[in-house]
PDB file of C-alpha atoms in Angstrom:
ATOM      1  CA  UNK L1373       5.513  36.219 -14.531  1.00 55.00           C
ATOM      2  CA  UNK L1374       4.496  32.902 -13.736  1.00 62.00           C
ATOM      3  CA  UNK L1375       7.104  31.273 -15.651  1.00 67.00           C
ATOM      4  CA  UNK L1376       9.515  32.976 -14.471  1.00 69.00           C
ATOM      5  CA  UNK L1377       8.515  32.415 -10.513  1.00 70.00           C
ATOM      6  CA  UNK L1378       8.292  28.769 -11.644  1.00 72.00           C
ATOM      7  CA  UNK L1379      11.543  28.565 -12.831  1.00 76.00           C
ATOM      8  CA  UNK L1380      13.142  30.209  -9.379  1.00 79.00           C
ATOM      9  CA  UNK L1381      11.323  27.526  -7.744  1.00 78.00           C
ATOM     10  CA  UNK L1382      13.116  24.687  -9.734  1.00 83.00           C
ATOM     11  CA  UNK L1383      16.787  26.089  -8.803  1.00 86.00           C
ATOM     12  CA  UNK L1384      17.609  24.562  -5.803  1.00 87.00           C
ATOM     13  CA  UNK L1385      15.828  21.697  -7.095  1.00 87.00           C
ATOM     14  CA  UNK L1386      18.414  21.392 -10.373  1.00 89.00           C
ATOM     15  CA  UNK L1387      20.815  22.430  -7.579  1.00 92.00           C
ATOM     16  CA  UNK L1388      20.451  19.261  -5.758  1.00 92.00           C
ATOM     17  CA  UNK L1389      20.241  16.637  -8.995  1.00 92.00           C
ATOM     18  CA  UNK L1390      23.783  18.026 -10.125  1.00 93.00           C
ATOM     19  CA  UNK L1391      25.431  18.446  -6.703  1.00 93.00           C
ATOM     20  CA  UNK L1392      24.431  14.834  -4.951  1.00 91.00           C
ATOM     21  CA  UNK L1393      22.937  12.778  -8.367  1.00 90.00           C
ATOM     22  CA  UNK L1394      24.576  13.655 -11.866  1.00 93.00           C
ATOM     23  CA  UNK L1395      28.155  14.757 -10.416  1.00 95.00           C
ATOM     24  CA  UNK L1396      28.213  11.396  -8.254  1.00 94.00           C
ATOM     25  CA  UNK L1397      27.728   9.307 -11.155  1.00 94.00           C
ATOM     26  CA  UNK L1398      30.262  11.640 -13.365  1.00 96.00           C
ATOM     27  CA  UNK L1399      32.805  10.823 -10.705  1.00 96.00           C
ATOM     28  CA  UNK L1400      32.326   6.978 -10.809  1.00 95.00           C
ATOM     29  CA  UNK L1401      32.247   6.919 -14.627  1.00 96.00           C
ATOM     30  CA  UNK L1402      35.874   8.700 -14.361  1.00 96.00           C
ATOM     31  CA  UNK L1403      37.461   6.402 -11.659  1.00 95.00           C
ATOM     32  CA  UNK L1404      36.041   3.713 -14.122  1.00 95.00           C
ATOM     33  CA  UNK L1405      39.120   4.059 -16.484  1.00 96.00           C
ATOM     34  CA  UNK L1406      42.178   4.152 -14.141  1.00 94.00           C
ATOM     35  CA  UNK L1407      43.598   1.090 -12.575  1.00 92.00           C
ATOM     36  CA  UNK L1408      45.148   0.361  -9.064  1.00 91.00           C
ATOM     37  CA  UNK L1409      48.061   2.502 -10.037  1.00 90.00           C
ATOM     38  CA  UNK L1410      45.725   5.495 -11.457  1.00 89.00           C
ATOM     39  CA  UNK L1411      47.347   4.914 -14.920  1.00 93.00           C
ATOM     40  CA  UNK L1412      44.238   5.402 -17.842  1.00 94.00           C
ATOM     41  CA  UNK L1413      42.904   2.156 -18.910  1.00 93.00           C
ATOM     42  CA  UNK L1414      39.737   0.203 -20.004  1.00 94.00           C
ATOM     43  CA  UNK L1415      41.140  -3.194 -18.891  1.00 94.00           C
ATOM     44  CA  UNK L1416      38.930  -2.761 -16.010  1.00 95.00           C
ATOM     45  CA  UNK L1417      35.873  -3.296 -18.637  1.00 95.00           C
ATOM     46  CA  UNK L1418      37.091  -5.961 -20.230  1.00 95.00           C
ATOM     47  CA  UNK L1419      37.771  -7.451 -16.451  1.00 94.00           C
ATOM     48  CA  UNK L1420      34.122  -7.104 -16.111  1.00 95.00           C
ATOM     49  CA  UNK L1421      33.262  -9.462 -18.439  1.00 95.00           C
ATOM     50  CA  UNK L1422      35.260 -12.404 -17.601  1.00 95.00           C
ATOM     51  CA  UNK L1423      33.579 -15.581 -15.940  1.00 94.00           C
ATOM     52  CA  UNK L1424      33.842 -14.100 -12.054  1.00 92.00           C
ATOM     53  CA  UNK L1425      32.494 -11.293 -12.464  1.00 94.00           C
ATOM     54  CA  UNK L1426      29.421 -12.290 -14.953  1.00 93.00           C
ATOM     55  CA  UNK L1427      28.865 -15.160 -12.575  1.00 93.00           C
ATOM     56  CA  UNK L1428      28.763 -12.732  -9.774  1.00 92.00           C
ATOM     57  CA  UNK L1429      26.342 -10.511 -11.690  1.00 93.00           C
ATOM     58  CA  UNK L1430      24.080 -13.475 -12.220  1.00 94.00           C
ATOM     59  CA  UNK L1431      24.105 -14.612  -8.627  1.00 93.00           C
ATOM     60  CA  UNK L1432      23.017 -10.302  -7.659  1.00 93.00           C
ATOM     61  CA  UNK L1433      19.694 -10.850 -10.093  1.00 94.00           C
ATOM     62  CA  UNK L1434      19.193 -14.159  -8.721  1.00 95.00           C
ATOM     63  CA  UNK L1435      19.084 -13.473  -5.221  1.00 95.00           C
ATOM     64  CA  UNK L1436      17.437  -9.788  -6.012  1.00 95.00           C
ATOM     65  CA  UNK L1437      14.720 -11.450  -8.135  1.00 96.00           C
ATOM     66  CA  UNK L1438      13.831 -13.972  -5.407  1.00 96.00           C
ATOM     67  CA  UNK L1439      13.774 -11.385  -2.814  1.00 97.00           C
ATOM     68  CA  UNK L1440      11.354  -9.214  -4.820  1.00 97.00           C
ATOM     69  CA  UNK L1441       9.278 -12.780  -5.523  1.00 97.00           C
ATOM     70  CA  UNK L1442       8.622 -12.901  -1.901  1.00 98.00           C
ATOM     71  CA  UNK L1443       8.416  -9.690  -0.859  1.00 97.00           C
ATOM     72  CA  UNK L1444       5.345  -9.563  -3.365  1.00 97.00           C
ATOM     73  CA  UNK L1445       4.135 -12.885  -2.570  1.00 97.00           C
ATOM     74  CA  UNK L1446       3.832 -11.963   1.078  1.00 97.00           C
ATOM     75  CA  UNK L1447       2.641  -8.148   0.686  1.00 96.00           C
ATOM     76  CA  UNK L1448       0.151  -8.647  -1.911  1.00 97.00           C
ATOM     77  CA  UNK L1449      -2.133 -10.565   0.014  1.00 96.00           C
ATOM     78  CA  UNK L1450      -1.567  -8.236   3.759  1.00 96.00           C
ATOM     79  CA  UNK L1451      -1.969  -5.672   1.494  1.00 95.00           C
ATOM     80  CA  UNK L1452      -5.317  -6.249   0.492  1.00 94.00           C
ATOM     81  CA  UNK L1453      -6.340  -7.816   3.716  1.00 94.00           C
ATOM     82  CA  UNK L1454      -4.978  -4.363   5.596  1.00 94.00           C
ATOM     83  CA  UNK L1455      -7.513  -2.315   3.320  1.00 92.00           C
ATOM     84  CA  UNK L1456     -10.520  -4.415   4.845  1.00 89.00           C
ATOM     85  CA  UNK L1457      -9.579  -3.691   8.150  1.00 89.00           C
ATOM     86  CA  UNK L1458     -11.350  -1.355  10.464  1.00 86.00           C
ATOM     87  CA  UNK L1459      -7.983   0.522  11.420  1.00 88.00           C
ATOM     88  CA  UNK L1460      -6.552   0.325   8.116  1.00 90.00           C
ATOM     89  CA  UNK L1461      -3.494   2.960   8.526  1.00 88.00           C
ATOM     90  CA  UNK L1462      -2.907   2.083  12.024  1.00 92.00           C
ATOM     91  CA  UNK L1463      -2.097  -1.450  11.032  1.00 91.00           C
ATOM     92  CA  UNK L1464      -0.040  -0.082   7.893  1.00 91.00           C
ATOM     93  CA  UNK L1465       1.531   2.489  10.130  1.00 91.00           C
ATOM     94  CA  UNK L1466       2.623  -0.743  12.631  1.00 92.00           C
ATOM     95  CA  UNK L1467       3.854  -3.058   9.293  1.00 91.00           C
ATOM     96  CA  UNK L1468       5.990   0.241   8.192  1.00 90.00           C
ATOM     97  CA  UNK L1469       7.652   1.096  12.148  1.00 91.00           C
ATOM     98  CA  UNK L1470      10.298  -1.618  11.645  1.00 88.00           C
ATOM     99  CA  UNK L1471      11.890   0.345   8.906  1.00 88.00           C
ATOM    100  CA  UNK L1472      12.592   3.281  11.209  1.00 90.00           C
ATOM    101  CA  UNK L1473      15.236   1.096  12.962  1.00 90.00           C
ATOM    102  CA  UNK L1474      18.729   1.018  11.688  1.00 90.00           C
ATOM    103  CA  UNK L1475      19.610  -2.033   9.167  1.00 90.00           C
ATOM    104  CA  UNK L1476      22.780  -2.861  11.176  1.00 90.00           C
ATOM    105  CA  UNK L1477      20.650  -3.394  14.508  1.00 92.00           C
ATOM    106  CA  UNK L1478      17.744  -5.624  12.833  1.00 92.00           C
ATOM    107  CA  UNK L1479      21.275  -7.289  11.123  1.00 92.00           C
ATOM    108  CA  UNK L1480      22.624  -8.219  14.793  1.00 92.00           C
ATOM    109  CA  UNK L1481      18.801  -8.970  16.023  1.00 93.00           C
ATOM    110  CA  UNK L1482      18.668 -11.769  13.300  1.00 94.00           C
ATOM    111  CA  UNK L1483      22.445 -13.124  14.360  1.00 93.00           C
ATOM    112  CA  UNK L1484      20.725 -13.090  17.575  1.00 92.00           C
ATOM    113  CA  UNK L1485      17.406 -15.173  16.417  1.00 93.00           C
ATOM    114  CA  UNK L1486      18.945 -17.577  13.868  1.00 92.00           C
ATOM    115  CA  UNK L1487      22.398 -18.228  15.746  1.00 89.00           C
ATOM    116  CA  UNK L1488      23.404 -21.657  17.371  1.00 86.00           C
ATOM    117  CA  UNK L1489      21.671 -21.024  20.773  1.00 87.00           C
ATOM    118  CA  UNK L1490      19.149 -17.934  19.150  1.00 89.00           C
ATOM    119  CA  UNK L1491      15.294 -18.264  19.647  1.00 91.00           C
ATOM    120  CA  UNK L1492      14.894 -20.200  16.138  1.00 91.00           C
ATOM    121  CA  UNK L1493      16.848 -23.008  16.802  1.00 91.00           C
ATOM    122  CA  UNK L1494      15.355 -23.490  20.641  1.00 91.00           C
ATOM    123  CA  UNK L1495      12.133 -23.693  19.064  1.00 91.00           C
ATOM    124  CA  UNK L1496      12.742 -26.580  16.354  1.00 90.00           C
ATOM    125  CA  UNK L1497      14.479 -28.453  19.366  1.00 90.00           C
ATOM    126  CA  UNK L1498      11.233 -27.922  21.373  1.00 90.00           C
ATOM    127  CA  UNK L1499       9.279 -29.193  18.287  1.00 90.00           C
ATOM    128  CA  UNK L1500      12.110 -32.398  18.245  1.00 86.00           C
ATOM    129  CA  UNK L1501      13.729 -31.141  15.039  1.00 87.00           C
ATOM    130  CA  UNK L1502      16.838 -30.581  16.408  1.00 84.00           C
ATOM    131  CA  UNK L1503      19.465 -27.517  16.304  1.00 85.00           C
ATOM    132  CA  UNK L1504      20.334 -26.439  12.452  1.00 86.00           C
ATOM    133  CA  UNK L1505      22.604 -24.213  10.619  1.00 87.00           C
ATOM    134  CA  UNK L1506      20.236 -21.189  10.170  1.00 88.00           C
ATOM    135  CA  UNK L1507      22.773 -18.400  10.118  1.00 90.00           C
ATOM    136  CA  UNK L1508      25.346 -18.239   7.387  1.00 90.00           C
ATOM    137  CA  UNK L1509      22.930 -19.517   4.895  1.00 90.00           C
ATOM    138  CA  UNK L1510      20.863 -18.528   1.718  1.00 91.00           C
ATOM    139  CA  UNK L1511      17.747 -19.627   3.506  1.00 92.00           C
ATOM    140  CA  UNK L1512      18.762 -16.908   6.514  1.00 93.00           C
ATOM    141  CA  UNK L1513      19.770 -13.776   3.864  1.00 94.00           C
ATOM    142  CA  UNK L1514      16.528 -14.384   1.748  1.00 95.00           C
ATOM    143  CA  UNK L1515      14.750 -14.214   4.747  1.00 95.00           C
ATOM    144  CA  UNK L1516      16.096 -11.178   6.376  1.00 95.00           C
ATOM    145  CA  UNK L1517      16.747  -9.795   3.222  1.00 95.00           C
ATOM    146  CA  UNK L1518      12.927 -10.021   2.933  1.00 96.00           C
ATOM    147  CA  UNK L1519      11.808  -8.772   6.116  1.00 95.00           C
ATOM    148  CA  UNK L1520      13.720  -5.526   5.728  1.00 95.00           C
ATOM    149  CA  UNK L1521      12.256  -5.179   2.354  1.00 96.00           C
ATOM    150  CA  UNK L1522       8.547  -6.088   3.106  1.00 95.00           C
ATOM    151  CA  UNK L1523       7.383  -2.981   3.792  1.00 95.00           C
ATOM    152  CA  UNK L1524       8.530  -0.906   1.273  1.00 95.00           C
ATOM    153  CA  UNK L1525       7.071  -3.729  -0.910  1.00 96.00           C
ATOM    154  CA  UNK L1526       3.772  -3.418   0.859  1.00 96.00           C
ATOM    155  CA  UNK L1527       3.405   0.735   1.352  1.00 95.00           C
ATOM    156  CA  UNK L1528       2.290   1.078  -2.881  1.00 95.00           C
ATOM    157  CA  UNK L1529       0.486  -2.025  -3.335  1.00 96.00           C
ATOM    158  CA  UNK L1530      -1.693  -0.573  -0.221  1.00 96.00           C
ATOM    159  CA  UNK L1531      -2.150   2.443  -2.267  1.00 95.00           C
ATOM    160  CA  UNK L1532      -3.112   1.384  -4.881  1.00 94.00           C
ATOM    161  CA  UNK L1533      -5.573  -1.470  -3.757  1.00 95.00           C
ATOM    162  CA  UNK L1534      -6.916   1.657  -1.407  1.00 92.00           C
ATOM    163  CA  UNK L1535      -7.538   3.657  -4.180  1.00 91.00           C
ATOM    164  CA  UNK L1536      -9.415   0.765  -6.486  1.00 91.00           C
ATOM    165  CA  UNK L1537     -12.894   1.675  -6.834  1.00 90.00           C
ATOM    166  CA  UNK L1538     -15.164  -0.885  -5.216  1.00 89.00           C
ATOM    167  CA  UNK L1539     -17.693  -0.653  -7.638  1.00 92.00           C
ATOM    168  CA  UNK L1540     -15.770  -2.558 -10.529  1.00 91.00           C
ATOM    169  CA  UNK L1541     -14.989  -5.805  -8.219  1.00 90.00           C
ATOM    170  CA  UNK L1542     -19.154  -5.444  -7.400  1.00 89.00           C
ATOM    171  CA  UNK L1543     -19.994  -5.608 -11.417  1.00 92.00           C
ATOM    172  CA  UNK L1544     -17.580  -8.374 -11.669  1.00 91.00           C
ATOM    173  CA  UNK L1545     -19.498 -10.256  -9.325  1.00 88.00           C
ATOM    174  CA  UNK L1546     -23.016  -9.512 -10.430  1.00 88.00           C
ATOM    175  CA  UNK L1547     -22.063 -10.549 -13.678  1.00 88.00           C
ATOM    176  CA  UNK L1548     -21.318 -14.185 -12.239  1.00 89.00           C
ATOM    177  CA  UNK L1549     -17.155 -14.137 -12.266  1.00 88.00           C
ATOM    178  CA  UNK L1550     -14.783 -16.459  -9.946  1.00 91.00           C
ATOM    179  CA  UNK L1551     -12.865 -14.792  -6.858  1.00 90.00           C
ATOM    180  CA  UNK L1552     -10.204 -15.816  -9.192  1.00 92.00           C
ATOM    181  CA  UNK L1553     -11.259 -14.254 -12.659  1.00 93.00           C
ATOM    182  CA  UNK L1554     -12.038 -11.043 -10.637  1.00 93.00           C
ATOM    183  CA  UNK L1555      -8.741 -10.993  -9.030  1.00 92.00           C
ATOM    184  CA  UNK L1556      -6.574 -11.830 -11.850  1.00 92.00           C
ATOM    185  CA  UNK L1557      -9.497  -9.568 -15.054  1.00 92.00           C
ATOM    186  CA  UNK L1558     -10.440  -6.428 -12.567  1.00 92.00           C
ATOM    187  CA  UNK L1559      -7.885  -6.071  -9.391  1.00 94.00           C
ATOM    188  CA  UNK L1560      -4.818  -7.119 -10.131  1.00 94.00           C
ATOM    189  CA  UNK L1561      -4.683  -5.377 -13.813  1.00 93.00           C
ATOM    190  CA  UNK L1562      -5.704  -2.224 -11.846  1.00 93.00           C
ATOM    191  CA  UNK L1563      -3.234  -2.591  -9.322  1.00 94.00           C
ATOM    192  CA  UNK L1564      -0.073  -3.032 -11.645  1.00 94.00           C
ATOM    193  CA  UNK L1565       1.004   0.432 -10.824  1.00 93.00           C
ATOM    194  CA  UNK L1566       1.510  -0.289  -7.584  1.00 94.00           C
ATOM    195  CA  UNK L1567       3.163  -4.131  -7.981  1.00 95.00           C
ATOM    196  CA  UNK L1568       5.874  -2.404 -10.892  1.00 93.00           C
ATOM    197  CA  UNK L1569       6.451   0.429  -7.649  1.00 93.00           C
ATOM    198  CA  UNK L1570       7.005  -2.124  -4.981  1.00 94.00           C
ATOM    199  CA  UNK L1571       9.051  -4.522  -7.421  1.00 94.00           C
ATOM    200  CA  UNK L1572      10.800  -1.466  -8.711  1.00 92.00           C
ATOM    201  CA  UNK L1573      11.908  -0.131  -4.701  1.00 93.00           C
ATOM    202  CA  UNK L1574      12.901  -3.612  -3.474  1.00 95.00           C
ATOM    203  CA  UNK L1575      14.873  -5.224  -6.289  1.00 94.00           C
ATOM    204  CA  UNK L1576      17.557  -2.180  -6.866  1.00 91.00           C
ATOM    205  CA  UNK L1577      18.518  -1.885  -3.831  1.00 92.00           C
ATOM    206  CA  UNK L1578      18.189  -5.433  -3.759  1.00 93.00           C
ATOM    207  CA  UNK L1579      20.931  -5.725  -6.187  1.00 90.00           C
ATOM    208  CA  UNK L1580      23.539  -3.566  -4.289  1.00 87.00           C
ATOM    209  CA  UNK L1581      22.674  -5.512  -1.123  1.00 88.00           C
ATOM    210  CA  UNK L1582      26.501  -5.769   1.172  1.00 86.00           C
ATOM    211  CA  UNK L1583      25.685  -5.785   4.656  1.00 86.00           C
ATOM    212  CA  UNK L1584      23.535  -8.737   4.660  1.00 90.00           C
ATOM    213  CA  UNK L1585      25.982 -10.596   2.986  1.00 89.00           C
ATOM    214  CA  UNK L1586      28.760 -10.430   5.684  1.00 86.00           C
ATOM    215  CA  UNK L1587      26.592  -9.810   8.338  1.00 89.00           C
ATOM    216  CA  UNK L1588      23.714 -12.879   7.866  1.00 92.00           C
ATOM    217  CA  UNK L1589      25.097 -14.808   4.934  1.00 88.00           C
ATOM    218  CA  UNK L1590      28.905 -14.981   6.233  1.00 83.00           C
ATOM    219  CA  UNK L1591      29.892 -14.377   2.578  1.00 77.00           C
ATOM    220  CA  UNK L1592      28.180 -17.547   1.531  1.00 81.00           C
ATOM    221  CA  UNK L1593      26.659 -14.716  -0.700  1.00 83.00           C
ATOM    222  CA  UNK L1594      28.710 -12.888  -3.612  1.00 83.00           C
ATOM    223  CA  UNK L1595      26.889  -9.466  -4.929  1.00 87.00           C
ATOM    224  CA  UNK L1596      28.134  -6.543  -6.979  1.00 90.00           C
ATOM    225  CA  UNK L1597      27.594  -4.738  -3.659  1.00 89.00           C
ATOM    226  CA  UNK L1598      29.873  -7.290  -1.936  1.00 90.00           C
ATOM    227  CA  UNK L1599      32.353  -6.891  -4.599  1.00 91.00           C
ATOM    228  CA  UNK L1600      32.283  -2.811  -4.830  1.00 92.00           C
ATOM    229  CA  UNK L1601      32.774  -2.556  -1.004  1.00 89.00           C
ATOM    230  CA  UNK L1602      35.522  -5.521  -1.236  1.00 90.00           C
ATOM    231  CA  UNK L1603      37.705  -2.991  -4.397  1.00 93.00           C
ATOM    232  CA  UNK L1604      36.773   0.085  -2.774  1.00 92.00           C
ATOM    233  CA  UNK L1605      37.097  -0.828   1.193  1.00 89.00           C
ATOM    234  CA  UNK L1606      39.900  -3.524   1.142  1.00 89.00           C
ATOM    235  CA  UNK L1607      42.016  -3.533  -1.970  1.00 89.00           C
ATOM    236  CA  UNK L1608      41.709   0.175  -2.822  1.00 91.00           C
ATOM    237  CA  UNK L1609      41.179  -0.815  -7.027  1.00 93.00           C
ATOM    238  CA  UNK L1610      38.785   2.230  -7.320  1.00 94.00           C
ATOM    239  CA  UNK L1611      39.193   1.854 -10.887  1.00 95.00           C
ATOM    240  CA  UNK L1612      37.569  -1.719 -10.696  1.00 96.00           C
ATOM    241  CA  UNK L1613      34.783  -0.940  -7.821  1.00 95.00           C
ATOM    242  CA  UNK L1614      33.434   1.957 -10.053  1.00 96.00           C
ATOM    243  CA  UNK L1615      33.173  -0.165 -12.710  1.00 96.00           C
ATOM    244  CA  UNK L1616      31.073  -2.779 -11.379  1.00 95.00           C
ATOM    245  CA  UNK L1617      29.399   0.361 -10.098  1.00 95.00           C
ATOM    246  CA  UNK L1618      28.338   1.989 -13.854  1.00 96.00           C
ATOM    247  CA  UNK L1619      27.045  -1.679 -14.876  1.00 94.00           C
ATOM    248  CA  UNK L1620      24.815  -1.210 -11.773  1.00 93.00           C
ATOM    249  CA  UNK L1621      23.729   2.214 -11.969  1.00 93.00           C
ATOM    250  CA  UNK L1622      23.057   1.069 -16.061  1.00 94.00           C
ATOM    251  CA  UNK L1623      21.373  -2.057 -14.261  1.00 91.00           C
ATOM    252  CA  UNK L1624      19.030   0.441 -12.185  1.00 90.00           C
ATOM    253  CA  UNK L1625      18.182   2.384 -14.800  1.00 91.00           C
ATOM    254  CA  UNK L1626      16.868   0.138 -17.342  1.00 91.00           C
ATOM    255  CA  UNK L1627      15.121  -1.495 -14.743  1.00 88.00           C
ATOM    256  CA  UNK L1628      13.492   1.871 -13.797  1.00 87.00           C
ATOM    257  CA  UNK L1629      12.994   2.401 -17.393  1.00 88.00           C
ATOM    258  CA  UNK L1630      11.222  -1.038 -18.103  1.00 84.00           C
ATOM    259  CA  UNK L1631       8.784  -0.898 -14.746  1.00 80.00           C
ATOM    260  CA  UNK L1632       7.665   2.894 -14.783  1.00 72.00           C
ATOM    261  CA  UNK L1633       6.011   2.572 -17.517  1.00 58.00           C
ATOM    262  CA  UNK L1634       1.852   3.199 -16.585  1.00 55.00           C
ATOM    263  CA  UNK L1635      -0.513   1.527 -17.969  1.00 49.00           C
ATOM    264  CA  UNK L1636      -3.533   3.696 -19.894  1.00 44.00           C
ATOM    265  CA  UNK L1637      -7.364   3.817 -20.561  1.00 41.00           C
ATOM    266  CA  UNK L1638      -7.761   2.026 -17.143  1.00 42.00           C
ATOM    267  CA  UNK L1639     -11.036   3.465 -15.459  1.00 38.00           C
TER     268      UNK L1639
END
């Protein structure tokens, strides 16, 4: 009886997957093999693999990997210092508030900040550096790219340092270890979970990244995200957008594959 209540309860759940995940990516993999003309092909493939488009797929990882690099450089350390405040979950609560607010508005807020006559540049010509080309730069879509990511980079590391059990960093220093060798033997080993999370959450979507390109890089920057909106947006090759599309979803997945993978016999 059980069983079967338990498998009423999973219907709308399967529901869901097939309507808005599996029949999604069904409909991609099918556009995949027409061209422009909606004649059956796998030149599109083939396409795939010629120097633009590998050199494009490089230059997504690149600027993915460095925006996870910094997004875990940054967190890592507010993480842990937000779990020895007083108001712990106020301050998280404050760090997480800028993601409520649409991407395109915190997009025009940062034209805003790092244009010609924006706050950043009035500052280093206070300071005698002189006005700079901030916006339309790798420097300014890192950055931003960054910022929006942060805290979705921050939320599981949090968690997990939250949940470490005081008790193990106090033996490690009783028995005479560094800040160091406790940090890198005892917390961050125990914390892995929650790095491969954060890493895992900021560098897909880091890799599909369009938006910031136009809107803070000025195209400087060349994803797979740039390139699917360009085929499906601008020269209506569906056939060609959906196949830079299955390389990504394949991208996504081994990369989901490779980081969930937990750790055992950890106390």
């Amino acid at each position: 009886m059980k069983t079967k209540s338990r498998n009423l309860y999973l219907i709308p759940y399967v529901i869901w997957i097939l309507l808005f995940v599996v029949t999604p990516i069904l409909l991609v993999v099918y556009y995949s093999f027409f061209d422009i003309e909606g004649q059956f092909t796998l030149a599109n493939y083939k396409k795939f693999f010629t120097p633009v488009y590998l050199k494009m797929t490089f230059s997504s990882f690149w600027y993915a990997f460095l925006i996870t690099l910094f997004s875990l450089i940054i967190a890592y350390p507010t993480a842990y210092l937000l779990t020895k405040t007083k108001h712990k979950h106020l301050w998280l609560l404050l760090i997480i508030l800028p993601s409520w607010i649409n991407l395109l508005l915190k997009a025009y807020a940062f034209i805003g900040i790092f244009g010609t006559y924006g706050a950043a540049n009035s500052f280093l010509e206070v300071i005698g550096i002189g006005s700079k080309q901030l916006l339309f730069t790798d420097f300014s879509f890192i950055f931003v790219s960054v910022y929006i990511f942060l805290p979705f980079m921050i939320l599981p590391i949090f968690n997990a340092l939250d949940e470490l059990n005081p008790s193990l960093i106090d033996a490690s220093n009783d028995l005479g270890a560094s800040p160091w060798t406790t940090f890198t033997r005892v917390i961050f080993p125990l914390t892995i979970d929650g790095v491969k999370s954060g890493c895992q959450v900021v560098f897909i979507p880091a890799l599909s990244l369009f938006m910031l390109t136009r809107l803070i890089a000025g195209n400087r920057v060349i994803t797979l995200g740039t390139a699917i909106e360009q085929h499906f947006l601008v020269t209506q090759d569906w056939g060609m957008g959906a196949t830079i599309a299955v390389f990504l979803i394949i991208a996504m997945v081994l990369i989901m594959v490779l980081t969930g993978r937990r750790k055992r016999g950890i106390l």
